[in-house]
Amino acid sequence: MEATNLINEGLTLMVFGMGFVFVFLTLLVFITGMMSRLVERFIPEPQPVLATAAPAPVAATDDGQLVAVISAAIKQYRSRHPR
Amino acid sequence: MEATNLINEGLTLMVFGMGFVFVFLTLLVFITGMMSRLVERFIPEPQPVLATAAPAPVAATDDGQLVAVISAAIKQYRSRHPR
Amino acid sequence: MEATNLINEGLTLMVFGMGFVFVFLTLLVFITGMMSRLVERFIPEPQPVLATAAPAPVAATDDGQLVAVISAAIKQYRSRHPR
Amino acid sequence: MDKLILLFTSSGLFNLQLGQAVMIAVGLLLLFLAIKKNFEPLLLVPIGFGGILANIPEAGLAFSAVENALHLGGPEVINAIAQALGLDAGADTMAIKAAYGSSDAASHLLAVQTALDANFNNGMLYNFYTISIASGAAPLLIFMGVGAMTDFGPLLANPKTLFLGAAAQFGIFATVLGAVGLTAMGVMDFSIKDAAAIGIIGGADGPTAIYVASLLAPHLLGAIAVAAYSYMALVPMIQPPIMRLLTTESERKLQMTQLRHVSKTEKIFFPLLLLILVAMLLPDAAPLLGMFCFGNLMRECGVVERLSDTAQNALINIVTIFLGLSVGSKLSSDKFLDLNTLGILLLGMVAFAIGTACGVLMAKLMNKFSSTPINPLIGSAGVSAVPMAARVSNKLGLEANPQNFLLMHAMGPNVAGVIGSAVAAGVMIKFVG
Amino acid sequence: MDKLILLFTSSGLFNLQLGQAVMIAVGLLLLFLAIKKNFEPLLLVPIGFGGILANIPEAGLAFSAVENALHLGGPEVINAIAQALGLDAGADTMAIKAAYGSSDAASHLLAVQTALDANFNNGMLYNFYTISIASGAAPLLIFMGVGAMTDFGPLLANPKTLFLGAAAQFGIFATVLGAVGLTAMGVMDFSIKDAAAIGIIGGADGPTAIYVASLLAPHLLGAIAVAAYSYMALVPMIQPPIMRLLTTESERKLQMTQLRHVSKTEKIFFPLLLLILVAMLLPDAAPLLGMFCFGNLMRECGVVERLSDTAQNALINIVTIFLGLSVGSKLSSDKFLDLNTLGILLLGMVAFAIGTACGVLMAKLMNKFSSTPINPLIGSAGVSAVPMAARVSNKLGLEANPQNFLLMHAMGPNVAGVIGSAVAAGVMIKFVG
Amino acid sequence: MDKLILLFTSSGLFNLQLGQAVMIAVGLLLLFLAIKKNFEPLLLVPIGFGGILANIPEAGLAFSAVENALHLGGPEVINAIAQALGLDAGADTMAIKAAYGSSDAASHLLAVQTALDANFNNGMLYNFYTISIASGAAPLLIFMGVGAMTDFGPLLANPKTLFLGAAAQFGIFATVLGAVGLTAMGVMDFSIKDAAAIGIIGGADGPTAIYVASLLAPHLLGAIAVAAYSYMALVPMIQPPIMRLLTTESERKLQMTQLRHVSKTEKIFFPLLLLILVAMLLPDAAPLLGMFCFGNLMRECGVVERLSDTAQNALINIVTIFLGLSVGSKLSSDKFLDLNTLGILLLGMVAFAIGTACGVLMAKLMNKFSSTPINPLIGSAGVSAVPMAARVSNKLGLEANPQNFLLMHAMGPNVAGVIGSAVAAGVMIKFVG
Ligand code: NA
Ligand code: NA
Ligand code: NA
């Protein structure tokens, strides 16, 4: 009795849990896809600017990446994410 | 009376305290020595690796500083006071 | 009644507040000036050193990170324990 | 099936109130301003994000355990809390919340324990707020870090620029008067404490504004912090017209004499002098200016590099994250979406404008009597908003005369403004706190 | 002489219980696995060391002041506490502990004060646990840091890999069913809350597992955290056989098309979209995914580098130290050395295996219907365990075909798995919390 | 007008008491010693500054909400608190403070709540002290960082130098005897707990001294911490004469044999062995030595660089700032300006001298029986004060013989001294705690 009750709880948790996870991530897939299309359409990465005004931001992000890269490299070689 | 009492407490504290410190550290001396011998016997440092792997950690600490340094520099450029 | 009361509070706050701010900063102006004169008189920056040590502070002011970096590096080697 | 209904009825969508939706939009707006328009991003990114988190329906991230229990709990829990607070079972939630707010130690603790026993917890943001702002620690630690980032050299080279930092604080007190005036006219509804907290926006100094608001008007903290940081970001737009209006072309052309070299010793003595002066004249400003001087001493004394470095980086960054999220937790629709917020935004703008004007006028006055020339443009830097205000002075100076580099000269009044508004804050706390 | 006896009778050796000895050995084993076998050392070193500290006889590092008073105090102290809790003097320790656990606010506080007055304090690890885990703060802050370390580029380039992250969560729920099944059969003794907390091990995500366990089954937290991190470390051993079993050589050879370039703007919008979706559908997942999105936004928005940097380094490291020691404080013999722990380890392993299998099978299914080829090997990365699982996919891909670089393709499902298990955690908290 | 009077009567100048003025001077003196004379600046700068802040009249930064209410509040508040503590209205402040100190849970909380309701708060430094020192956390975290900075290589290469670390602790116990002796003679007035806490100054180890003082004699903490750090800074002046007195020129010339190479594995095992030994023999030393070993293991295990790095930098720096300010908060005139402080300074000096002498004599003794030569100069390093004491040994060695580099040899006893004084601290806590 108590046991079957527990089993039932487990089953509902499984059905609804898995169902919800799929619903949620499916929605996320669609919303993300839509967002990407909208961004490409309305907020494209400036092509000309990339040549001219890029240096500043690029430079910035470049050392950003440099650091990221180096530290990532060192991190991986020393240790993995603290999780 | 109260005074002599206090003195006695001080004396016992000295005798037992000093005694315990010596006992403790003497034990540590022996255990450490034993450990070192056992390690040398059973977990010797691999000779070949010592040649190759020695630079590695050094390198690691070096890039450690490099990264620290670069990110510090970049931080100071990019970020304004967080106010 | 209540309103005028509130207005009065606001007015006093303004008069005394502004007054106090001026008094305080005026005092600070004088004390600071005095301090500077006393320092120049009694604790002058050593002239010979100024020739050699001038670069250091200059460097410090125009790019603090260089110093930060060097000291960081040095620190990592021989920073004394904060104890 | 019931599970499905539960899932739906407890979803955010089902419980979303208009106010929450609007506040989420406000949060997104703040993020947009911070990320795209570069409005003080270090603060407005955490504040905006915290504002969104605080308005997630049913999550109760910004509420205490008791508030969450009253909102989400069943009747038995609510009644238990009501009884813990000395009300009879069946009292309505509003009444219980009121009783909770004004309960004495024993019943307060009993209510909390009741909520915890019923498995309700403080929201994450509520905990962050309690630790970082309610305790007063976060603004003070940020002020320490700011002190460690501040170079008083330009101020020491030309101490009378302190007067500019004083004059610019007039914006604070004028705003207080404005706030009480609007209340007297019945347009707004601010107590004198509220007015004082709003005035500090004119100090153009985030941590000071948050510190004062947390002491005098916690219910307005969200709006005040948002206004303070937004206007600091708007300095490059707010100040120039006022500065142009009040100065002539020739005045703006005025070049100032090269600043003298300031010795390390002077820089070490200054924070100590300032500390002593505060201790002797205005103890209520001691926490703010004390931590500020401590940070600056660590910077200048040259023997605690590692502490100064941590105060300027790891520590101030950590505190900024918590402070920002905590401020965001105060962006709840019931407190933010009312006329007062509009009033605060309006008055804050006025405060900035008046402060700027007074700084410039004071600079003109000083220029009359000063032996060395003083370019009125540096007066506007007295509102602090370090270092933007100084940059603005420099920019207008260069427009008028390409040889006219005012940046270093403007840094003096700029840091003087920080001291000035901290002193003003102390006076406020003393008189209406 | 009596001093000598006191010294001896209060020594660890004299008071060492078998359980404590075993747990110290377990702690040393964890350190060995972390240091020598490189099992998630960043967590298992602090956890293992904390486990040893928690089991030092008489030190009481993991106990509250009251527990320490009951264990070390004289009869008068114990009686005082008993009376504070409304028992009559002379009640036995077990009864007092029970009463303490279920006491109301007033008597609880009185008992604490009695213990403090008798000069007993909370153990260091007990304080760490209270602040970092009981408050829920530590796992959330680590999740924020993880968000700041996560690049959603690969996921955005190929969003349907989110389905793989969903499928792999089946391991979680299958394990819940397994746990309740074993209980129904009378083999184990888990409540539905325990089962849910155990299931999350299958999420292969440390902070999520700790967060859920601290809410649903604090008494199992030690075992669950140890299992979660151990199996994450074992991913390179657990997954390959399953992946080989379920895929054909030709499937493993399958090369995938180069991922498209993802713009900065998309990366900025994604965490906000995810946040809104969570807010609307599952408020209970808001703390976890909210902090995750906050960290990721700080990373991508590009205007708060210094905060992002601190979140990824100083802050996450500090929190990791405290979190690890606090988890270790839960490795007490009475809670860890029983059949349930064996059950947890067993079920955790099953959860991983099922999750991996479901990910691979889902990938095969998607490959059938997808326009672009999908190598089934990337499905296993859906369990998260970032970035090992993705590396495993890459490794097996290269074995089958030296030109077949799957790492970037596997990072998509890998980070999707993090989102998936956080969503699953939210559902658990909603339904059984 | 009344406002003007209020402003004046509540100014620091008007309320400055002689004691406060003197203590502010003491704070400035500490800053001078730290900045100009380089006396342990990392601690003495925050301590000195905290001391000044704590003595700002009317600011009440070092007081609890209740103390502030009693000092600044009107009669109605004071009476309310008196009644909360079960006294009748009109009880005088001293009586109320006494009652507050010895109140039970319920009334204690009621008093606190009453003060908070009357809008009085804990002073900033009071909060810092509660969190960092009263909880015991700060000294332990610093000890962890110190462990992460300590290299046991030299000690492992020559373990018998541990005996030097033991001998040098005699200074601690001799000082205890001195303290109780002076009390017995009626010169001073120290309890056995006070004496034990004072003795630890001889351990030449800041965090250990603060940790013990916070447990055994919180009212002496300020003086003890100041003495400990000052004398550590004075090591280069205190030790040499004693070392010269007790050694002959030829002994000082003595060269020691090159230390053997120590393997990584030994360095990893050592902290674990030490931990187990502490666990088995002296649980009361477990918090201190446990955290020390944890820090050292993080350093040596080589798989958690990022944690070790944070423990040695960001974390220890943050904790040092709070610890220093908190120690400063104990520099109140009533506690610091009495004969006992003089006694503490005197006894601390004696402790250092005796410790140094015993170390040197022990080294001479060992040199008699040792197969390899032992230069007596390294004995003085046994007091710890890492690394100054070792540098002193090296300096005197070079004076006697330009080829005689003792630094590495002196590091062994130097770190041994840290262990030795932590063990001594454990014994104290066990016997008189
Ligand atoms: Na200002
Ligand atoms: Na997962
Ligand atoms: Na020592």
CSV table of N, CA and C in Angstrom, one decimal, chain F residues 122-160:
chain,number,residue,atom,x,y,z
F,122,ASN,N,24.4,48.3,15.3
F,122,ASN,CA,25.7,47.9,15.6
F,122,ASN,C,26.7,48.7,14.9
F,123,GLY,N,27.8,49.1,15.5
F,123,GLY,CA,28.9,49.8,14.8
F,123,GLY,C,29.5,48.9,13.8
F,124,MET,N,30.0,49.5,12.7
F,124,MET,CA,30.7,48.7,11.6
F,124,MET,C,31.8,47.8,12.2
F,125,LEU,N,32.6,48.3,13.0
F,125,LEU,CA,33.7,47.5,13.5
F,125,LEU,C,33.2,46.4,14.4
F,126,TYR,N,32.1,46.7,15.1
F,126,TYR,CA,31.5,45.7,16.0
F,126,TYR,C,31.1,44.5,15.1
F,127,ASN,N,30.4,44.8,14.0
F,127,ASN,CA,30.0,43.7,13.1
F,127,ASN,C,31.2,43.0,12.5
F,128,PHE,N,32.2,43.7,12.1
F,128,PHE,CA,33.4,43.1,11.6
F,128,PHE,C,34.0,42.1,12.6
F,129,TYR,N,34.1,42.6,13.9
F,129,TYR,CA,34.7,41.8,14.9
F,129,TYR,C,33.9,40.5,15.1
F,130,THR,N,32.5,40.7,15.2
F,130,THR,CA,31.7,39.5,15.4
F,130,THR,C,31.9,38.4,14.3
F,131,ILE,N,31.9,38.9,13.1
F,131,ILE,CA,32.0,37.9,12.0
F,131,ILE,C,33.4,37.3,11.9
F,132,SER,N,34.4,38.2,12.1
F,132,SER,CA,35.8,37.7,11.7
F,132,SER,C,36.5,37.0,12.9
F,133,ILE,N,36.4,37.6,14.1
F,133,ILE,CA,37.2,37.1,15.2
F,133,ILE,C,36.3,36.3,16.2
F,134,ALA,N,35.1,36.9,16.6
F,134,ALA,CA,34.3,36.2,17.6
F,134,ALA,C,33.9,34.8,17.1
F,135,SER,N,33.7,34.7,15.8
F,135,SER,CA,33.4,33.4,15.2
F,135,SER,C,34.6,32.5,15.1
F,136,GLY,N,35.8,33.1,15.3
F,136,GLY,CA,37.1,32.3,15.2
F,136,GLY,C,37.5,32.1,13.7
F,137,ALA,N,36.7,32.6,12.7
F,137,ALA,CA,37.0,32.3,11.3
F,137,ALA,C,38.3,32.9,10.8
F,138,ALA,N,38.4,34.2,11.1
F,138,ALA,CA,39.5,35.0,10.5
F,138,ALA,C,40.9,34.4,10.8
F,139,PRO,N,41.2,34.2,12.1
F,139,PRO,CA,42.6,33.6,12.3
F,139,PRO,C,42.8,32.3,11.6
F,140,LEU,N,41.7,31.5,11.6
F,140,LEU,CA,41.9,30.2,11.0
F,140,LEU,C,42.1,30.3,9.5
F,141,LEU,N,41.4,31.2,8.8
F,141,LEU,CA,41.5,31.4,7.4
F,141,LEU,C,42.9,31.9,7.1
F,142,ILE,N,43.4,32.8,7.9
F,142,ILE,CA,44.8,33.3,7.7
F,142,ILE,C,45.8,32.2,7.9
F,143,PHE,N,45.5,31.3,8.9
F,143,PHE,CA,46.4,30.2,9.1
F,143,PHE,C,46.4,29.3,7.9
F,144,MET,N,45.2,29.1,7.3
F,144,MET,CA,45.2,28.3,6.0
F,144,MET,C,46.0,29.0,4.9
F,145,GLY,N,45.9,30.3,4.8
F,145,GLY,CA,46.7,31.0,3.8
F,145,GLY,C,48.2,30.8,4.1
F,146,VAL,N,48.6,30.9,5.4
F,146,VAL,CA,50.0,30.8,5.8
F,146,VAL,C,50.5,29.4,5.4
F,147,GLY,N,49.6,28.4,5.7
F,147,GLY,CA,49.9,27.0,5.3
F,147,GLY,C,50.2,26.9,3.8
F,148,ALA,N,49.4,27.6,3.0
F,148,ALA,CA,49.6,27.6,1.6
F,148,ALA,C,50.8,28.3,1.1
F,149,MET,N,51.4,29.1,2.0
F,149,MET,CA,52.6,29.9,1.7
F,149,MET,C,53.9,29.2,2.2
F,150,THR,N,53.7,28.1,3.0
F,150,THR,CA,54.8,27.5,3.8
F,150,THR,C,55.4,26.3,3.0
F,151,ASP,N,56.7,26.3,2.9
F,151,ASP,CA,57.4,25.2,2.2
F,151,ASP,C,58.1,24.4,3.3
F,152,PHE,N,57.6,23.2,3.5
F,152,PHE,CA,58.2,22.3,4.6
F,152,PHE,C,59.4,21.6,4.1
F,153,GLY,N,59.9,21.9,2.9
F,153,GLY,CA,61.1,21.2,2.4
F,153,GLY,C,62.2,21.2,3.4
F,154,PRO,N,62.7,22.3,3.8
F,154,PRO,CA,63.9,22.3,4.7
F,154,PRO,C,63.6,21.5,6.0
F,155,LEU,N,62.4,21.6,6.5
F,155,LEU,CA,62.1,20.8,7.7
F,155,LEU,C,62.2,19.3,7.4
F,156,LEU,N,61.6,18.9,6.3
F,156,LEU,CA,61.6,17.5,5.9
F,156,LEU,C,63.0,17.0,5.7
F,157,ALA,N,63.9,17.9,5.1
F,157,ALA,CA,65.3,17.5,4.9
F,157,ALA,C,66.0,17.3,6.2
F,158,ASN,N,65.6,17.9,7.2
F,158,ASN,CA,66.3,17.8,8.5
F,158,ASN,C,65.3,17.8,9.7
F,159,PRO,N,64.5,16.8,9.8
F,159,PRO,CA,63.4,16.8,10.8
F,159,PRO,C,63.8,17.1,12.2
F,160,LYS,N,65.0,16.8,12.6
F,160,LYS,CA,65.3,17.0,14.0
F,160,LYS,C,65.3,18.5,14.4
